[in-house]
Amino acid sequence: MDSLPLEISLNIFSRLPFVSLIYCKRVSKYWRALLKHPHFPYLQKAFHDFQNNLCLILHCSSSCSPETPHDHIFIVNSCSHLSDPDEHWKDIIDINVPLQNHKFNSIVNCNGLLFLSYIESDNIMMHNKGCVYNILAAKLTNLPNSPTFFKEFKVAYGFGFHPRTKEYKVVRIVEQECVSYDFGRFELSLDQIIEVFTLGTYAWRTKRNNPFLLQMQPSEALVNGALHWLGQAKVSHSQLIISFNLENEGFYQIPSPNCRFDMLQSHLLLLGGCLSLTVHTDKNNIDIWLMKNYGIQGSWTKEFTINSGSLSLGSIRPLFLLSNGTVLIEYAKQSLFLYDTNKKMTKKINLGDFPYYFQAVPHVKPINSVRP
């Protein structure tokens, strides 16, 4: 293979499953160098986007599994075999992130780069820290300290890639308590500061023109070069879908579907390449809405309804829409299910002897949905 032209070698490697690439980089220095070629990530992304391949990251927290002294991060190879729930899992690799003594608060996966957040103590204060780990290159990049010096009430993150600028950015939402004095009395309120870090630079930048309050959860919906959160307007307090454009770093309101949703019980994600919203109903079901044409309010469609049956509604978390029309679901951080949208049936996936509680992190791919 070393004698093949560079273009052919890169093309061959770009078609391999993600886990196979981790093995390949250990074969020789030349193969490792090929996987670090600047054109390789774009070839790999183009092929696997077309094939609709999915890799799944499993974050196993030591706080949920007392038998493990530290957090584990596993990567599961292409999940196409999950269409058969009785088949045992294959090709599961424990990613040895060189931060063994830390417990990760949130993990976001974009194009094989993992953003990891954790808390670090200096015996005086607790600090929210972040890093980015390149799985293929086994390279850890520590992010600089935030310029925010006041007490952080809550912190949430987003991480994504913009196809035009070719930049990866981390978005940090810092929520703080504010005390105001009005009409002879003190009032307590919440405010948010938005900070942005571009990989390859050296400092965070603060964005102060945010008219919204964002839900303090990691963003799992990267569409059209924008991260998405549920949130509300600061003035009207109406519940909204909000996007943050990773190119111009502006906030925008995205049209919502014609349904009522509770920000605390609903969830934004990617299903079938579309911005999607899960809505809990009064009938103990979950309605799944898909925005078929990004940015067009009339394109929202209630695609299907998940009947929770004997499962607890609040513990159901849809993850991914497989090519055969079934939905991969995480349940109670300890099980995976397949929901057949046609037969309205749920089947538990055989995890074999996988011993840990976990939170599943889909391999987020930057979907580009051009408006008509």
Coordinates of C-alpha atoms in Angstrom, one line a residue:
M1 CA 0.0 0.0 0.0
D2 CA 3.0 2.3 0.6
S3 CA 3.6 2.3 -3.2
L4 CA 0.2 3.6 -4.1
P5 CA -0.3 7.2 -5.2
L6 CA -1.2 9.5 -2.3
E7 CA -4.7 10.3 -3.6
I8 CA -5.6 6.6 -3.8
S9 CA -4.3 5.8 -0.4
L10 CA -6.3 8.6 1.2
N11 CA -9.4 7.5 -0.7
I12 CA -9.0 4.0 0.6
F13 CA -8.5 5.1 4.2
S14 CA -11.5 7.5 4.0
R15 CA -13.9 4.6 3.5
L16 CA -12.9 2.7 6.6
P17 CA -15.0 2.7 9.8
F18 CA -13.8 5.1 12.4
V19 CA -12.7 2.4 14.8
S20 CA -10.7 0.7 12.1
L21 CA -8.8 3.9 11.6
I22 CA -7.7 3.8 15.2
Y23 CA -6.1 0.4 14.6
C24 CA -4.6 1.5 11.3
K25 CA -2.6 4.4 12.8
R26 CA -0.7 1.8 14.9
V27 CA 0.5 -0.2 11.9
S28 CA 3.3 2.1 10.7
K29 CA 4.6 5.7 10.7
Y30 CA 3.5 6.1 7.1
W31 CA -0.1 5.1 7.8
R32 CA -0.2 7.4 10.8
A33 CA 1.1 10.2 8.7
L34 CA -1.6 9.5 6.1
L35 CA -4.3 9.9 8.7
K36 CA -2.8 13.2 9.7
H37 CA -2.9 14.5 6.1
P38 CA -4.8 17.9 6.0
H39 CA -7.2 16.6 3.2
F40 CA -8.1 13.4 5.0
P41 CA -10.8 14.7 7.3
Y42 CA -12.7 16.2 4.4
L43 CA -12.5 13.0 2.3
Q44 CA -13.6 10.9 5.3
K45 CA -16.5 13.3 6.1
A46 CA -17.8 13.3 2.5
F47 CA -17.8 9.5 2.2
H48 CA -19.4 8.8 5.6
D49 CA -22.0 11.6 5.3
F50 CA -23.1 10.0 2.0
Q51 CA -23.2 6.5 3.6
N52 CA -25.0 7.9 6.7
N53 CA -22.7 6.0 8.9
L54 CA -22.9 6.5 12.7
C55 CA -20.4 6.1 15.4
L56 CA -21.5 6.2 19.0
I57 CA -19.5 7.5 21.9
L58 CA -20.4 6.1 25.4
H59 CA -19.4 8.2 28.4
C60 CA -19.3 6.1 31.5
S61 CA -19.1 8.2 34.5
S62 CA -17.4 7.0 37.7
S63 CA -20.0 8.7 39.8
C64 CA -22.7 6.4 38.3
S65 CA -20.5 3.2 38.4
P66 CA -18.7 2.9 41.7
E67 CA -16.7 -0.1 40.5
T68 CA -14.8 2.2 38.1
P69 CA -12.2 4.6 39.7
H70 CA -12.4 7.1 36.8
D71 CA -14.5 8.0 33.8
H72 CA -14.3 5.9 30.7
I73 CA -15.1 6.9 27.1
F74 CA -15.9 4.2 24.6
I75 CA -16.4 4.4 20.9
V76 CA -18.6 1.9 19.1
N77 CA -18.0 1.2 15.5
S78 CA -20.6 1.7 12.7
C79 CA -23.9 1.1 14.4
S80 CA -25.6 -0.4 11.3
H81 CA -25.5 -3.8 13.0
L82 CA -27.9 -2.4 15.6
S83 CA -30.8 -3.2 13.3
D84 CA -30.5 -6.7 14.8
P85 CA -31.0 -6.0 18.6
D86 CA -30.0 -9.6 19.5
E87 CA -26.6 -9.3 17.9
H88 CA -23.7 -8.6 20.3
W89 CA -21.8 -5.4 20.0
K90 CA -18.6 -5.4 18.1
D91 CA -15.5 -3.2 17.9
I92 CA -15.8 -1.3 21.1
I93 CA -12.7 0.6 22.1
D94 CA -11.9 2.3 25.4
I95 CA -10.5 5.7 24.4
N96 CA -7.7 6.5 26.8
V97 CA -8.1 10.3 27.2
P98 CA -5.0 11.5 29.2
L99 CA -7.2 13.0 31.9
Q100 CA -7.8 10.0 34.0
N101 CA -8.4 11.8 37.3
H102 CA -11.2 14.0 36.0
K103 CA -14.9 13.5 35.9
F104 CA -16.4 14.9 32.7
N105 CA -19.5 17.1 33.0
S106 CA -20.3 17.1 29.3
I107 CA -19.0 15.5 26.1
V108 CA -19.7 16.7 22.5
N109 CA -18.5 14.9 19.5
C110 CA -17.9 16.6 16.1
N111 CA -16.0 14.9 13.2
G112 CA -14.0 12.8 15.6
L113 CA -13.0 15.7 17.9
L114 CA -14.3 15.4 21.4
F115 CA -15.0 18.5 23.5
L116 CA -14.7 17.6 27.2
S117 CA -15.7 19.8 30.1
Y118 CA -14.7 19.1 33.7
I119 CA -14.2 20.9 37.1
E120 CA -10.8 21.5 38.6
S121 CA -10.1 22.8 42.1
D122 CA -7.2 24.8 43.3
N123 CA -8.2 24.4 47.0
I124 CA -9.7 27.9 47.0
M125 CA -12.2 27.9 44.1
M126 CA -13.8 25.4 41.6
H127 CA -13.0 26.2 38.0
N128 CA -14.9 25.0 34.9
K129 CA -12.3 23.8 32.4
G130 CA -12.4 22.4 28.9
C131 CA -10.3 20.5 26.3
V132 CA -10.6 19.0 22.9
Y133 CA -9.3 15.5 22.2
N134 CA -8.6 14.3 18.6
I135 CA -9.4 10.6 18.7
L136 CA -7.4 9.6 15.6
A137 CA -4.3 11.7 16.4
A138 CA -4.6 10.9 20.1
K139 CA -3.9 14.6 20.7
L140 CA -5.3 16.6 23.7
T141 CA -5.6 20.4 23.4
N142 CA -6.3 22.2 26.7
L143 CA -8.4 25.3 26.3
P144 CA -7.2 28.5 28.1
N145 CA -8.9 29.8 31.2
S146 CA -12.1 31.7 30.7
P147 CA -11.9 35.5 31.2
T148 CA -14.9 35.3 33.4
F149 CA -13.8 36.0 37.0
F150 CA -17.2 36.2 38.8
K151 CA -18.8 33.3 40.5
E152 CA -20.3 30.9 37.9
F153 CA -23.8 29.8 38.8
K154 CA -24.1 27.3 35.9
V155 CA -22.0 26.6 32.7
A156 CA -23.1 24.9 29.5
Y157 CA -21.3 24.3 26.2
G158 CA -21.7 23.9 22.5
F159 CA -19.0 22.7 20.0
G160 CA -19.2 22.7 16.2
F161 CA -17.6 23.2 12.8
H162 CA -18.5 25.7 10.1
P163 CA -18.0 24.3 6.5
R164 CA -17.2 27.7 5.0
T165 CA -14.7 29.0 7.5
K166 CA -13.3 25.5 8.2
E167 CA -13.1 26.5 11.9
Y168 CA -14.1 24.6 15.0
K169 CA -15.5 26.7 17.8
V170 CA -16.5 26.1 21.4
V171 CA -19.4 28.2 22.8
R172 CA -19.5 28.6 26.5
I173 CA -22.7 29.8 28.3
V174 CA -22.1 31.2 31.7
E175 CA -25.2 31.8 33.8
Q176 CA -25.0 34.0 36.9
E177 CA -27.3 35.4 39.5
C178 CA -27.9 39.1 39.4
V179 CA -29.3 41.2 42.2
S180 CA -31.2 44.5 41.4
Y181 CA -32.8 47.1 43.6
D182 CA -36.2 48.3 42.3
F183 CA -39.1 50.1 44.0
G184 CA -37.6 49.7 47.4
R185 CA -36.8 46.0 47.2
F186 CA -34.1 43.7 46.0
E187 CA -34.9 41.3 43.2
L188 CA -32.9 38.2 42.1
S189 CA -32.6 37.4 38.4
L190 CA -30.5 35.3 36.0
D191 CA -28.3 36.6 33.2
Q192 CA -26.0 34.8 30.7
I193 CA -22.6 35.7 29.2
I194 CA -21.6 34.0 26.0
E195 CA -17.9 33.2 25.4
V196 CA -16.5 31.8 22.1
F197 CA -13.2 30.1 21.5
T198 CA -11.8 29.2 18.1
L199 CA -9.5 26.2 17.9
G200 CA -6.1 27.4 16.8
T201 CA -6.3 30.7 18.7
Y202 CA -5.2 31.6 22.2
A203 CA -8.1 33.4 23.9
W204 CA -11.8 33.4 24.6
R205 CA -14.0 36.2 23.2
T206 CA -17.0 37.5 25.0
K207 CA -20.3 38.1 23.2
R208 CA -22.6 40.6 24.9
N209 CA -25.4 41.0 22.4
N210 CA -27.6 38.0 23.3
P211 CA -31.3 38.8 23.6
F212 CA -32.1 35.3 24.7
L213 CA -31.7 33.0 27.8
L214 CA -30.5 29.7 26.6
Q215 CA -31.3 26.3 28.1
M216 CA -28.3 25.3 30.2
Q217 CA -27.7 22.0 28.3
P218 CA -25.0 21.0 25.8
S219 CA -26.1 21.7 22.2
E220 CA -26.6 18.5 20.3
A221 CA -28.0 20.0 17.1
L222 CA -25.4 21.4 14.6
V223 CA -27.2 22.4 11.4
N224 CA -26.2 24.8 8.6
G225 CA -23.1 25.9 10.5
A226 CA -25.1 26.8 13.6
L227 CA -25.6 25.4 17.1
H228 CA -29.1 25.2 18.5
W229 CA -30.7 25.5 21.9
L230 CA -34.1 25.8 23.4
G231 CA -34.5 29.0 25.3
Q232 CA -36.7 32.1 25.9
A233 CA -36.7 35.7 25.1
K234 CA -35.5 38.0 27.9
V235 CA -38.4 40.4 27.5
S236 CA -41.5 38.3 26.7
H237 CA -40.2 35.0 28.3
S238 CA -41.8 33.1 25.3
Q239 CA -40.2 29.7 24.7
L240 CA -38.2 29.6 21.4
I241 CA -35.7 27.7 19.3
I242 CA -32.5 29.7 19.1
S243 CA -29.5 29.3 16.8
F244 CA -25.9 30.5 17.2
N245 CA -24.2 31.0 13.8
L246 CA -20.6 29.8 14.0
E247 CA -19.5 32.1 11.2
N248 CA -20.8 35.5 12.2
E249 CA -21.4 34.5 15.9
G250 CA -24.9 36.0 15.9
F251 CA -28.0 34.7 17.7
Y252 CA -31.2 34.1 15.7
Q253 CA -34.7 32.8 16.4
I254 CA -35.6 29.7 14.4
P255 CA -39.4 29.2 13.6
S256 CA -41.0 26.6 15.9
P257 CA -43.5 23.9 14.9
N258 CA -47.2 24.4 15.5
C259 CA -47.3 22.6 18.9
R260 CA -46.9 23.5 22.5
F261 CA -43.7 22.4 24.1
D262 CA -42.1 22.6 27.5
M263 CA -38.5 23.8 27.4
L264 CA -37.7 21.6 30.5
Q265 CA -39.1 18.4 28.9
S266 CA -38.3 18.9 25.2
H267 CA -35.0 18.3 23.4
L268 CA -33.4 19.4 20.2
L269 CA -31.3 16.9 18.2
L270 CA -30.5 15.7 14.7
L271 CA -32.7 13.0 13.2
G272 CA -32.4 12.0 9.5
G273 CA -30.2 15.0 8.8
C274 CA -32.9 17.4 10.0
L275 CA -33.2 19.7 13.0
S276 CA -35.6 17.8 15.3
L277 CA -37.7 18.5 18.4
T278 CA -39.0 16.0 20.9
V279 CA -42.2 16.9 22.6
H280 CA -43.7 15.1 25.6
T281 CA -47.5 14.8 25.3
D282 CA -50.3 14.3 27.9
K283 CA -50.8 10.8 26.6
N284 CA -47.4 9.5 27.9
N285 CA -46.0 9.7 24.4
I286 CA -43.1 11.6 22.7
D287 CA -43.9 13.4 19.4
I288 CA -40.9 13.8 17.1
W289 CA -41.0 16.9 14.8
L290 CA -38.6 17.3 11.9
M291 CA -37.8 20.5 10.1
K292 CA -37.5 19.2 6.5
N293 CA -36.3 22.5 5.0
Y294 CA -34.1 24.4 7.4
G295 CA -35.4 27.8 8.4
I296 CA -38.9 27.3 6.9
Q297 CA -41.6 27.2 9.5
G298 CA -44.1 25.3 7.3
S299 CA -41.6 22.5 6.8
W300 CA -42.0 21.2 10.4
T301 CA -43.6 17.8 10.2
K302 CA -44.7 15.5 13.1
E303 CA -42.8 12.5 11.7
F304 CA -43.7 9.9 14.3
T305 CA -44.8 9.3 17.9
I306 CA -42.9 7.1 20.4
N307 CA -45.2 5.2 22.7
S308 CA -43.3 4.8 25.9
G309 CA -45.4 1.8 27.0
S310 CA -43.9 0.5 30.3
L311 CA -40.8 2.8 30.0
S312 CA -40.6 5.9 32.1
L313 CA -41.2 8.9 29.8
G314 CA -38.6 11.1 31.4
S315 CA -35.8 8.5 30.9
I316 CA -36.3 8.1 27.1
R317 CA -33.7 10.0 25.0
P318 CA -33.9 9.5 21.2
L319 CA -30.4 9.5 19.7
F320 CA -30.4 8.7 16.0
L321 CA -32.7 7.7 13.1
L322 CA -31.3 4.6 11.4
S323 CA -31.5 3.9 7.7
N324 CA -34.3 1.3 8.1
G325 CA -36.6 3.8 9.8
T326 CA -36.0 2.7 13.4
V327 CA -34.9 5.1 16.2
L328 CA -32.0 4.4 18.5
I329 CA -33.0 5.3 22.0
E330 CA -31.0 5.6 25.2
Y331 CA -33.0 4.7 28.3
A332 CA -32.1 5.6 31.9
K333 CA -28.4 5.8 31.1
Q334 CA -28.1 2.0 31.2
S335 CA -29.9 0.6 28.1
L336 CA -30.3 1.1 24.4
F337 CA -33.5 0.3 22.6
L338 CA -34.7 0.3 19.0
Y339 CA -38.1 1.8 18.3
D340 CA -39.8 0.6 15.1
T341 CA -41.8 3.6 13.9
N342 CA -44.0 1.5 11.6
K343 CA -44.8 -1.4 14.0
K344 CA -44.8 0.8 17.1
M345 CA -42.6 -1.8 18.8
T346 CA -39.6 -1.4 21.1
K347 CA -36.8 -3.9 21.4
K348 CA -33.9 -3.8 23.8
I349 CA -30.4 -4.1 22.4
N350 CA -28.1 -6.8 23.6
L351 CA -25.2 -5.1 25.2
G352 CA -23.4 -8.3 26.1
D353 CA -21.3 -8.0 29.2
F354 CA -20.9 -4.2 28.9
P355 CA -20.9 -3.4 32.7
Y356 CA -21.3 0.4 33.0
Y357 CA -23.9 3.1 33.2
F358 CA -23.4 5.5 30.3
Q359 CA -24.6 8.5 28.4
A360 CA -24.6 8.0 24.7
V361 CA -23.1 10.8 22.5
P362 CA -23.9 10.5 18.7
H363 CA -21.2 11.3 16.3
V364 CA -22.4 14.7 15.4
K365 CA -21.9 15.6 11.7
P366 CA -22.2 19.1 10.4
I367 CA -25.4 18.9 8.3
N368 CA -25.8 21.6 5.6
S369 CA -29.4 22.1 4.6
V370 CA -29.6 24.8 2.0
R371 CA -32.8 26.8 1.9
P372 CA -34.8 26.4 -1.3

